[in-house]
Coordinates of C-alpha atoms in Angstrom, one line a residue:
Chain A
M211 CA 1.3 -13.4 -22.9
A212 CA -1.9 -14.1 -19.8
N213 CA 1.3 -14.4 -17.8
W214 CA 3.3 -10.8 -17.2
L215 CA -0.2 -9.4 -17.2
D216 CA -0.8 -11.2 -13.9
V217 CA 2.6 -10.0 -12.1
A218 CA 1.9 -6.4 -14.1
S219 CA -1.6 -6.9 -12.8
I220 CA -1.1 -6.8 -8.9
L221 CA 1.4 -4.6 -9.6
G222 CA -0.2 -2.4 -11.6
I223 CA -3.8 -2.1 -9.4
M224 CA -0.8 -0.7 -6.8
A225 CA 1.1 1.4 -8.8
V226 CA -2.1 3.4 -9.1
A227 CA -3.0 3.9 -6.3
V228 CA 0.3 5.2 -5.3
A229 CA 1.0 7.3 -8.4
L230 CA -2.1 9.4 -7.2
L231 CA -0.4 10.1 -3.2
M232 CA 2.9 11.0 -5.0
I233 CA 0.9 13.1 -7.0
G234 CA -0.7 14.4 -3.8
G235 CA 2.5 15.2 -2.7
H236 CA 3.8 12.1 -0.6
F237 CA 4.6 8.3 0.0
D238 CA 3.5 5.0 1.8
L239 CA 5.9 2.9 2.6
S240 CA 3.7 0.4 3.8
A241 CA 2.0 0.1 0.8
G242 CA 4.0 -3.6 -0.1
V243 CA 3.0 -4.9 3.6
M244 CA -0.2 -3.4 3.9
T245 CA -1.4 -5.7 1.0
G246 CA 0.3 -8.6 3.6
T247 CA -1.7 -7.1 6.6
T248 CA -4.7 -7.2 4.3
A249 CA -4.3 -10.5 3.1
L250 CA -3.8 -12.2 6.6
T251 CA -6.3 -10.7 8.0
V252 CA -8.8 -12.2 5.6
G253 CA -7.4 -15.7 6.6
I254 CA -7.2 -15.4 10.3
V255 CA -10.5 -14.2 10.4
A256 CA -12.1 -16.5 7.8
V257 CA -10.4 -19.8 8.6
E258 CA -9.0 -19.3 12.5
L259 CA -12.7 -17.1 12.8
Q260 CA -14.7 -19.5 11.1
Q261 CA -16.5 -16.5 9.5
N262 CA -17.6 -16.3 5.9
I263 CA -15.1 -15.2 3.9
W264 CA -16.6 -12.3 2.6
V265 CA -17.2 -10.9 6.7
A266 CA -13.4 -11.0 6.2
I267 CA -13.0 -9.3 3.1
A268 CA -15.3 -6.3 4.9
A269 CA -13.3 -6.3 8.4
A270 CA -9.2 -6.0 6.0
L271 CA -11.4 -3.7 4.5
V272 CA -12.3 -1.4 7.6
L273 CA -8.3 -2.8 9.2
A274 CA -6.9 -0.7 5.8
L275 CA -9.4 2.5 6.2
G276 CA -7.8 2.6 9.6
V277 CA -4.7 2.8 9.1
G278 CA -4.7 4.8 5.4
A279 CA -6.4 7.1 7.9
F280 CA -4.1 7.0 10.5
N281 CA -0.7 7.7 8.4
G282 CA -2.6 10.7 6.5
W283 CA -3.7 11.8 9.5
L284 CA -0.6 11.8 11.3
V285 CA 1.5 13.9 8.2
T286 CA -1.1 16.3 7.9
R287 CA -0.8 16.7 11.4
T288 CA 2.4 17.0 12.1
G289 CA 3.7 18.2 8.9
L290 CA 6.6 15.7 8.9
P291 CA 7.6 13.8 5.5
S292 CA 5.4 10.9 5.0
F293 CA 8.3 8.9 4.5
I294 CA 9.4 8.7 7.9
I295 CA 5.4 8.3 9.0
T296 CA 4.5 5.6 6.9
L297 CA 8.9 4.1 7.8
G298 CA 7.4 3.5 11.3
T299 CA 3.6 2.1 10.0
F300 CA 5.6 -0.4 7.9
L301 CA 7.3 -1.8 10.8
M302 CA 4.4 -1.5 13.2
L303 CA 2.4 -3.8 10.3
Q304 CA 5.3 -6.2 9.6
G305 CA 5.8 -6.3 13.5
L306 CA 2.0 -7.4 13.8
N307 CA 1.9 -9.6 10.5
L308 CA 4.2 -12.1 12.2
G309 CA 3.2 -11.9 15.6
L310 CA -0.3 -12.2 15.7
T311 CA -0.3 -15.2 12.8
K312 CA 1.9 -17.1 15.2
A313 CA -0.1 -16.0 17.9
F314 CA -3.2 -17.4 16.2
T315 CA -1.4 -20.2 13.6
G316 CA 1.5 -21.1 15.4
T317 CA 2.7 -21.3 12.2
V318 CA 3.9 -18.4 10.0
Q319 CA 1.1 -19.2 7.5
V320 CA -2.6 -18.8 7.4
R321 CA -4.0 -22.2 5.8
G322 CA -7.2 -23.8 4.9
L323 CA -8.9 -20.6 2.8
A324 CA -11.0 -22.8 0.4
D325 CA -12.6 -24.6 3.1
A326 CA -14.1 -20.8 3.8
P327 CA -17.7 -20.6 4.0
G328 CA -18.4 -18.1 0.6
Y329 CA -15.3 -19.3 -1.1
H330 CA -16.4 -19.8 -4.1
S331 CA -18.0 -15.9 -4.8
A332 CA -15.1 -14.6 -3.8
E333 CA -12.9 -17.2 -5.9
L334 CA -15.1 -16.2 -9.1
V335 CA -14.6 -12.4 -8.1
L336 CA -11.4 -12.1 -7.3
A337 CA -9.4 -14.8 -8.1
S338 CA -11.2 -16.8 -10.9
T339 CA -9.7 -16.6 -15.2
V340 CA -11.1 -15.9 -17.9
E341 CA -10.9 -17.2 -21.9
V342 CA -10.7 -14.1 -24.0
F343 CA -9.5 -15.3 -27.2
G344 CA -8.2 -18.9 -26.5
Q345 CA -5.9 -17.2 -24.1
P346 CA -6.4 -17.9 -20.2
F347 CA -6.7 -14.1 -18.1
R348 CA -6.8 -13.7 -14.7
I349 CA -9.4 -11.5 -13.3
A350 CA -6.9 -9.7 -11.8
V351 CA -6.4 -8.4 -14.8
L352 CA -9.7 -6.8 -15.4
W353 CA -10.1 -5.4 -12.0
W354 CA -6.6 -3.4 -12.6
L355 CA -8.0 -2.1 -15.6
L356 CA -11.3 -1.1 -13.8
V357 CA -8.8 0.7 -11.1
T358 CA -6.0 2.7 -13.9
A359 CA -9.8 4.3 -15.4
L360 CA -11.3 5.3 -12.3
A361 CA -7.8 7.1 -11.0
A362 CA -7.4 8.0 -14.0
W363 CA -11.0 9.9 -14.3
V364 CA -10.7 11.2 -10.6
L365 CA -7.6 12.6 -11.5
L366 CA -8.6 14.6 -14.8
R367 CA -11.9 15.1 -14.9
T368 CA -12.9 16.0 -11.0
R369 CA -12.6 18.9 -8.2
F370 CA -10.6 16.2 -6.2
G371 CA -8.4 15.5 -8.8
N372 CA -7.0 19.4 -9.0
W373 CA -6.9 19.1 -5.5
V374 CA -4.6 16.2 -5.8
F375 CA -2.2 18.1 -8.2
A376 CA -2.2 21.3 -6.1
T377 CA -1.4 19.9 -2.8
G378 CA 1.3 17.8 -4.1
G379 CA 2.5 21.2 -6.8
D380 CA 2.1 23.8 -3.7
E381 CA 0.4 23.2 -0.9
V382 CA 0.8 26.2 1.0
A383 CA -0.5 28.4 -2.1
S384 CA -3.7 25.8 -3.0
R385 CA -4.8 26.2 0.4
N386 CA -4.4 29.8 0.5
V387 CA -7.0 29.8 -2.6
G388 CA -9.2 27.7 -0.7
V389 CA -8.5 23.9 -1.5
P390 CA -8.7 21.6 1.4
A391 CA -5.1 20.4 1.0
R392 CA -5.6 18.2 4.7
R393 CA -8.7 16.3 3.3
T394 CA -7.0 15.5 0.1
T395 CA -4.2 14.6 1.8
I396 CA -6.1 11.8 4.4
V397 CA -8.0 10.3 1.3
L398 CA -5.3 9.8 -0.8
F399 CA -3.4 7.7 1.9
M400 CA -7.1 6.3 2.4
T401 CA -6.7 5.0 -1.2
T402 CA -4.0 3.3 -1.3
A403 CA -4.9 1.0 2.0
T404 CA -7.8 0.4 -0.2
A405 CA -5.7 -0.3 -3.2
A406 CA -3.8 -2.3 -0.2
W407 CA -6.9 -4.4 0.5
L408 CA -8.3 -5.0 -2.6
V409 CA -4.5 -6.8 -3.8
G410 CA -4.4 -8.2 -0.4
S411 CA -8.4 -9.7 -0.9
I412 CA -6.9 -11.1 -4.6
T413 CA -4.1 -12.5 -3.4
A414 CA -5.6 -14.2 -0.7
V415 CA -8.3 -16.0 -2.3
R416 CA -6.0 -17.0 -5.0
L417 CA -3.7 -18.9 -3.1
T418 CA -5.5 -19.8 -0.5
S419 CA -3.0 -19.6 2.1
V420 CA -0.9 -16.2 3.0
Q421 CA 2.6 -15.9 4.1
A422 CA 2.8 -13.9 7.1
N423 CA 6.2 -11.7 5.0
T424 CA 3.8 -11.3 2.2
G425 CA 4.1 -8.2 0.3
T426 CA 7.3 -6.7 2.7
G427 CA 9.7 -5.2 0.4
Q428 CA 7.1 -3.9 -2.7
E429 CA 6.4 -0.6 -1.9
L430 CA 9.7 0.2 -3.3
I431 CA 8.0 -1.2 -6.5
Y432 CA 5.4 0.5 -7.1
I433 CA 6.9 3.4 -6.3
V434 CA 9.2 2.8 -9.0
A435 CA 6.3 1.5 -10.8
A436 CA 4.7 4.8 -10.6
V437 CA 8.2 7.0 -11.6
I438 CA 9.2 4.9 -14.8
G439 CA 5.7 6.1 -16.0
G440 CA 5.9 9.3 -15.4
C441 CA 5.4 10.6 -11.9
L442 CA 8.2 12.9 -10.4
L443 CA 9.5 11.8 -6.6
T444 CA 8.7 16.2 -5.7
G445 CA 5.0 15.6 -6.1
G446 CA 2.4 17.8 -8.5
Y447 CA 2.8 15.9 -12.2
G448 CA 2.0 12.3 -12.9
S449 CA -0.9 10.3 -14.2
A450 CA -3.0 7.3 -13.3
V451 CA -2.1 5.2 -17.0
G452 CA 1.3 6.1 -17.1
A453 CA 1.9 4.3 -13.7
A454 CA -0.4 1.6 -15.4
L455 CA 2.4 1.2 -18.1
G456 CA 4.8 1.5 -16.0
A457 CA 3.7 -1.9 -13.8
L458 CA 2.9 -2.9 -17.2
I459 CA 6.8 -2.6 -18.4
F460 CA 7.8 -3.9 -14.8
G461 CA 6.0 -7.0 -15.7
M462 CA 7.2 -7.6 -19.8
T463 CA 10.7 -7.3 -18.4
Q464 CA 10.2 -9.2 -15.6
Q465 CA 9.3 -12.4 -17.7
G466 CA 11.1 -11.1 -20.8
I467 CA 14.2 -12.0 -19.6
V468 CA 13.0 -15.4 -18.6
Y469 CA 11.6 -16.0 -21.9
L470 CA 15.1 -14.8 -23.3
N471 CA 16.1 -17.4 -21.4
W472 CA 19.2 -15.0 -20.3
D473 CA 19.9 -14.7 -16.1
A474 CA 17.1 -13.2 -14.7
D475 CA 19.6 -12.3 -11.9
W476 CA 19.8 -10.0 -14.0
F477 CA 16.7 -7.6 -13.6
Y478 CA 16.9 -6.3 -11.2
F479 CA 20.0 -4.2 -13.7
F480 CA 17.4 -3.7 -15.8
L481 CA 15.0 -2.3 -13.8
G482 CA 17.5 0.1 -11.8
A483 CA 18.4 1.4 -15.3
M484 CA 15.1 2.3 -16.1
L485 CA 14.3 3.8 -12.9
L486 CA 17.1 6.3 -13.4
L487 CA 16.3 6.7 -16.9
A488 CA 12.5 7.2 -16.1
V489 CA 13.6 9.7 -13.2
L490 CA 16.2 11.9 -15.2
T491 CA 13.1 12.2 -18.2
N492 CA 11.2 13.2 -15.5
R493 CA 13.6 16.1 -14.8
L494 CA 13.9 17.0 -18.1
V495 CA 10.1 17.8 -18.0
R496 CA 9.8 19.7 -14.6
R497 CA 12.8 22.3 -16.3
Y498 CA 10.5 22.9 -19.2
A499 CA 7.8 24.0 -16.6
E500 CA 10.0 25.6 -13.8
A501 CA 12.7 27.3 -15.8
A502 CA 10.1 29.4 -17.2
P503 CA 11.4 33.7 -17.5
R504 CA 10.1 35.6 -15.5
Chain B
M247 CA -6.0 65.0 3.8
S248 CA -8.9 62.5 2.8
A249 CA -10.9 64.3 0.9
A250 CA -14.4 62.6 1.9
A251 CA -13.4 62.7 5.4
G252 CA -16.0 64.5 7.8
R253 CA -18.5 65.7 5.1
P254 CA -20.9 63.8 3.7
A255 CA -19.9 62.4 0.3
A256 CA -22.0 63.5 -2.5
P257 CA -24.3 60.4 -4.3
G258 CA -22.0 58.8 -6.6
D259 CA -18.9 60.3 -5.3
T260 CA -18.7 57.6 -2.2
P261 CA -15.3 56.0 -2.7
L262 CA -16.0 52.3 -2.4
L263 CA -13.1 52.0 0.6
E264 CA -12.3 54.8 2.7
L265 CA -9.4 54.6 5.3
R266 CA -10.1 57.0 8.2
D267 CA -6.4 57.4 10.6
I268 CA -6.0 53.4 10.2
G269 CA -3.7 52.5 12.8
K270 CA -2.2 49.0 13.7
D271 CA 0.1 47.9 17.2
F272 CA 1.7 44.3 17.6
G273 CA 2.1 45.1 21.1
S274 CA 4.0 48.3 21.9
V275 CA 5.2 48.2 18.3
I276 CA 3.4 50.9 16.0
A277 CA 3.9 49.3 12.4
L278 CA 0.7 52.0 10.9
D279 CA -0.5 55.1 13.0
G280 CA -2.8 57.8 11.4
I281 CA -3.5 56.3 7.3
S282 CA -6.2 57.9 5.3
T283 CA -7.3 57.4 2.2
S284 CA -9.7 56.3 0.1
V285 CA -10.0 54.0 -3.1
R286 CA -12.8 54.5 -5.7
A287 CA -14.2 52.4 -8.5
G288 CA -12.0 52.7 -11.8
Q289 CA -9.6 54.4 -10.1
V290 CA -6.2 53.2 -9.3
T291 CA -4.7 54.7 -5.4
C292 CA -0.9 53.6 -5.5
V293 CA 0.6 53.0 -1.9
L294 CA 4.1 53.9 -1.9
G295 CA 6.9 53.0 0.8
D296 CA 10.5 52.0 1.1
N297 CA 10.9 48.3 3.0
G298 CA 9.5 48.6 6.4
A299 CA 7.4 51.2 5.9
G300 CA 4.0 48.8 6.7
K301 CA 2.8 48.3 3.2
S302 CA 2.7 44.6 4.6
T303 CA 0.4 45.6 7.3
L304 CA -1.7 47.7 5.4
I305 CA -2.0 45.4 2.9
K306 CA -3.3 42.5 5.8
V307 CA -5.6 45.3 7.0
L308 CA -7.0 45.8 4.2
S309 CA -7.5 42.1 3.1
G310 CA -8.5 40.8 6.4
V311 CA -5.9 39.4 8.6
H312 CA -5.4 42.0 10.4
R313 CA -8.1 44.4 12.8
P314 CA -6.5 47.7 13.0
T315 CA -6.2 48.9 15.9
R316 CA -7.3 52.2 15.3
G317 CA -9.3 54.0 13.3
Q318 CA -12.3 52.8 10.5
L319 CA -12.8 50.9 7.9
F320 CA -15.5 52.3 5.2
L321 CA -16.8 50.1 2.2
D322 CA -19.0 52.5 0.1
G323 CA -20.0 54.5 2.9
A324 CA -20.8 52.3 5.5
P325 CA -18.1 51.3 8.5
V326 CA -16.5 47.5 7.9
D327 CA -14.6 45.7 10.2
F328 CA -13.4 42.4 8.7
D329 CA -12.4 39.5 11.0
A330 CA -11.6 37.3 8.1
P331 CA -9.9 37.6 5.3
R332 CA -12.7 34.9 3.8
E333 CA -15.0 38.0 4.9
A334 CA -13.4 40.5 2.7
L335 CA -13.1 38.8 0.2
D336 CA -16.8 38.0 0.6
A337 CA -17.5 42.1 0.2
G338 CA -15.7 42.1 -3.3
I339 CA -11.7 42.4 -1.5
A340 CA -9.5 40.5 -3.3
T341 CA -5.7 40.3 -3.1
V342 CA -3.1 39.4 -5.5
Y343 CA -0.5 38.5 -3.4
Q344 CA 3.2 38.5 -4.8
D345 CA 3.5 35.1 -4.9
L346 CA 0.0 34.4 -6.6
A347 CA -0.6 31.4 -5.2
M348 CA -0.5 29.8 -8.4
I349 CA 0.9 26.3 -9.2
P350 CA 3.9 25.8 -11.9
L351 CA 3.4 22.5 -13.0
M352 CA -0.4 23.3 -13.3
S353 CA -2.4 24.1 -16.5
I354 CA -3.8 27.7 -17.0
W355 CA -7.4 26.6 -16.6
R356 CA -7.0 24.6 -13.7
N357 CA -5.2 27.3 -11.4
F358 CA -7.8 30.0 -12.4
F359 CA -10.4 27.8 -10.8
L360 CA -8.2 25.9 -8.2
G361 CA -10.2 25.8 -5.2
S362 CA -13.5 27.2 -6.9
E363 CA -14.3 24.4 -9.9
P364 CA -17.0 24.2 -11.5
T365 CA -18.7 21.0 -11.8
T366 CA -21.8 19.4 -13.7
G367 CA -23.8 15.9 -13.2
W368 CA -25.2 14.5 -10.5
G369 CA -23.9 12.2 -7.6
P370 CA -20.9 10.0 -7.8
F371 CA -21.0 11.7 -11.4
R372 CA -20.8 15.0 -10.6
R373 CA -17.5 15.6 -12.1
F374 CA -15.3 19.1 -13.0
D375 CA -16.8 21.0 -15.9
R376 CA -13.6 21.1 -18.0
A377 CA -15.4 23.2 -20.9
T378 CA -16.8 25.4 -19.3
A379 CA -13.8 26.4 -16.9
K380 CA -11.6 26.1 -20.7
D381 CA -14.4 28.8 -21.9
V382 CA -14.8 31.0 -19.2
T383 CA -10.3 30.9 -18.6
R384 CA -9.9 32.1 -22.5
R385 CA -12.9 34.8 -22.1
E386 CA -11.3 36.0 -18.8
L387 CA -8.0 36.4 -20.0
A388 CA -9.7 38.2 -23.2
A389 CA -11.3 40.5 -21.4
M390 CA -8.5 41.4 -19.7
G391 CA -6.0 41.7 -23.3
I392 CA -4.1 38.9 -22.4
D393 CA -3.3 36.7 -25.1
I394 CA -3.1 33.0 -24.3
R395 CA -1.9 30.8 -26.9
D396 CA -3.5 27.7 -24.9
P397 CA -5.1 27.4 -22.0
D398 CA -4.3 24.1 -21.9
Q399 CA 0.2 25.3 -20.8
P400 CA 1.7 25.4 -17.3
V401 CA 1.3 28.1 -15.4
G402 CA 4.8 27.5 -14.9
T403 CA 5.8 28.1 -19.2
L404 CA 4.3 31.8 -18.7
S405 CA 6.4 34.8 -17.8
G406 CA 6.1 36.5 -14.7
G407 CA 3.8 39.3 -16.0
E408 CA 1.8 36.8 -18.1
R409 CA 1.2 35.2 -14.5
Q410 CA 0.5 38.4 -12.7
S411 CA -2.1 39.3 -15.7
V412 CA -3.4 35.9 -15.2
A413 CA -4.2 36.1 -11.2
I414 CA -5.7 39.6 -11.4
A415 CA -8.2 38.4 -14.2
R416 CA -8.9 35.7 -12.1
A417 CA -9.2 37.8 -9.0
V418 CA -12.0 39.8 -11.6
H419 CA -13.7 37.2 -12.1
F420 CA -14.1 35.9 -8.8
G421 CA -16.2 39.2 -8.3
A422 CA -13.9 41.5 -6.9
R423 CA -14.7 45.1 -6.8
V424 CA -11.3 46.4 -4.7
L425 CA -8.2 44.5 -6.5
I426 CA -4.6 45.2 -4.0
L427 CA -2.1 44.5 -6.1
D428 CA 1.7 43.1 -3.5
E429 CA 4.7 44.5 -5.3
P430 CA 2.8 42.9 -9.1
T431 CA 6.0 45.1 -11.2
S432 CA 8.9 44.4 -7.8
A433 CA 10.5 41.3 -9.5
L434 CA 9.8 41.8 -13.3
G435 CA 12.2 44.0 -15.9
V436 CA 11.1 47.0 -17.8
K437 CA 8.7 45.2 -20.3
Q438 CA 7.3 42.9 -18.1
A439 CA 6.5 45.2 -16.0
A440 CA 4.9 47.3 -18.9
V441 CA 2.2 44.7 -19.1
V442 CA 1.2 44.7 -16.2
L443 CA 1.0 47.8 -15.4
R444 CA -1.4 48.0 -18.8
Y445 CA -3.7 45.2 -17.1
I446 CA -3.6 47.1 -14.4
A447 CA -4.8 50.4 -16.4
Q448 CA -7.7 47.7 -18.0
A449 CA -9.1 46.5 -14.5
R450 CA -9.2 50.4 -13.4
D451 CA -11.6 51.0 -16.7
Q452 CA -13.3 48.0 -16.2
G453 CA -14.7 49.8 -12.9
L454 CA -12.7 48.4 -10.7
G455 CA -10.8 50.0 -7.5
V456 CA -7.6 49.6 -7.6
V457 CA -4.3 49.5 -4.7
F458 CA -1.1 49.3 -6.6
I459 CA 1.3 48.7 -3.8
T460 CA 4.9 49.2 -5.2
H461 CA 8.5 51.0 -3.7
N462 CA 8.7 52.5 -7.3
P463 CA 7.2 55.6 -8.2
H464 CA 7.9 55.3 -12.2
H465 CA 5.2 52.6 -12.1
A466 CA 3.0 54.3 -10.0
H467 CA 2.8 57.7 -11.2
P468 CA 1.6 56.3 -14.8
V469 CA -1.5 54.4 -14.1
G470 CA -2.4 56.4 -10.1
D471 CA -4.9 58.4 -9.4
R472 CA -3.8 58.3 -5.9
F473 CA -0.6 58.7 -3.9
L474 CA -0.4 57.9 -0.7
L475 CA 2.9 57.8 0.8
L476 CA 4.5 55.6 3.6
N477 CA 7.4 56.4 6.0
R478 CA 7.7 53.8 9.2
G479 CA 3.7 52.9 9.6
R480 CA 2.9 57.2 9.2
S481 CA 1.2 58.4 6.0
M482 CA 3.9 61.1 4.5
G483 CA 0.8 62.2 2.8
D484 CA -2.1 61.4 0.3
F485 CA -1.9 63.1 -2.8
A486 CA -4.7 63.7 -5.9
K487 CA -2.5 63.0 -9.4
A488 CA -3.0 67.1 -10.1
E489 CA -1.4 67.9 -6.1
V490 CA 1.9 66.0 -7.0
T491 CA 4.6 65.3 -9.8
R492 CA 6.6 62.2 -10.4
E493 CA 9.7 64.1 -9.5
Q494 CA 8.0 65.2 -6.3
L495 CA 7.2 61.7 -5.4
T496 CA 10.4 60.0 -6.7
D497 CA 11.9 62.5 -4.1
M498 CA 9.6 61.7 -1.1
M499 CA 10.2 58.4 -2.0
A500 CA 14.0 58.5 -2.0
G501 CA 13.8 60.5 1.3
G502 CA 15.6 63.9 0.2
D503 CA 16.3 64.4 3.8
E504 CA 17.3 61.7 5.3
L505 CA 19.4 61.1 2.0
S506 CA 21.3 64.4 2.9
R507 CA 21.4 63.5 6.5
L508 CA 22.7 59.8 5.2
A509 CA 25.3 61.8 2.9
E510 CA 26.5 63.8 6.2
E511 CA 27.3 61.1 8.0
L512 CA 29.0 58.8 5.5
G513 CA 31.1 62.3 4.9
R514 CA 32.2 62.5 9.0
P515 CA 34.0 58.5 9.5
G516 CA 34.2 58.5 13.2
A517 CA 31.1 60.8 13.9
P518 CA 29.1 59.6 17.3

């Protein structure tokens, strides 16, 4: 149980943030590689530049917020689909990850985080294991619950949450009634970047070494989890708790296939089938809401 | 033909909004010229005209999108100029556009307060005051005589007439004194249009000045107190209800002259 919860928690933190962005009407393809970029930044600053690990984590946060703001600014400024803009930042970050890691270490991975000053406190916060009812749980599960609760609260209980739904539902209409749609979009991109920073830091501290290709390819899995959790691809509808459940289903399926002694090669088949089922259900919801008599 | 123009209005008789000889040019194109009418509290001024008659331009002048090239607007008898829609809104002139600025997948109460959400709490705990929002939405809709089963239902599940009425109730709640309705009945069936007309009458009875823009004299006549007819940017007359019958309105709208000319033209194929 601890095992699939662990898979679900790392994915869930990202899926929840990606869900907020999707409700706001956008995609972030750079979210997966961002977890690698932040993890590598933590590693390079702590090991190669010999800084305290907390300094490294702070530097990674600044970088993440910068990339998120850049994504959001470019999307709102140009009006181009976020799909294509973030595909650009995705590829650029992928290149930077590899190029800079090699430039600093001469290899394709950063090693030796365990020896960095401040590692033990960072491990306690980001990568420790707690025992509940005799079961060991990674502390990432706690972060996942925290992120989900915070996202759900913001989405349903704050003005900003109302603006997220409105911006994703109809950007022009919401701007006409005074919603700061541009600001909302930029903040959402910075939110996914911040989630990627959290996941990147957890990964770096837990594994103490980071591969240059960490996170690449995960961006679509986040979107799948958000859609299984009820987010519409067209924006304007979805929930944070749903995305967290989507991540949970993903983790259970991935580990469940192993426990059932099924061939794990079939995992992606089930994943695809779940995605299709979720999309078809979402479509019914939208029809119900929009095809009302005029 | 404007009633108040040229003479001092008696106290209590000052129109909320008055237009004197309003004109608007776009480059060398004259979109509006010599438009005069008045909007009074508790009355409905109908603006009638076919497509391209200048109705949309007139709305944009009244709602502060365009500044008139000629003429003057008066608010409570004092001359005003609006440089932005926000200024018109702050002066109490609210416009309900055809697309309504509502998000179909969001609930009625979320739509009602969109962009002006009430908040409660302090600092990082400042949050959307949902209880107040739901409560006010239900109360304001009830005051308009709109019976909504559940303010939590998405706006998309409402009928076109109900959506119009929610938009009207929203404008009233946020302090509108003059309500401009852009073709609120044009996309609706007969029954739904009747519902909207009833809400227009409700808004009027609450003391608002209503500008009802339409191309349908059958919708305008029963609810209107004043009728401004537009044709190609010019006024074909500004009548009080007593001065004009529905038949005359229909006739002028259909363009009696134009229609007979058209009949002639179609009757003689090959004419230059």
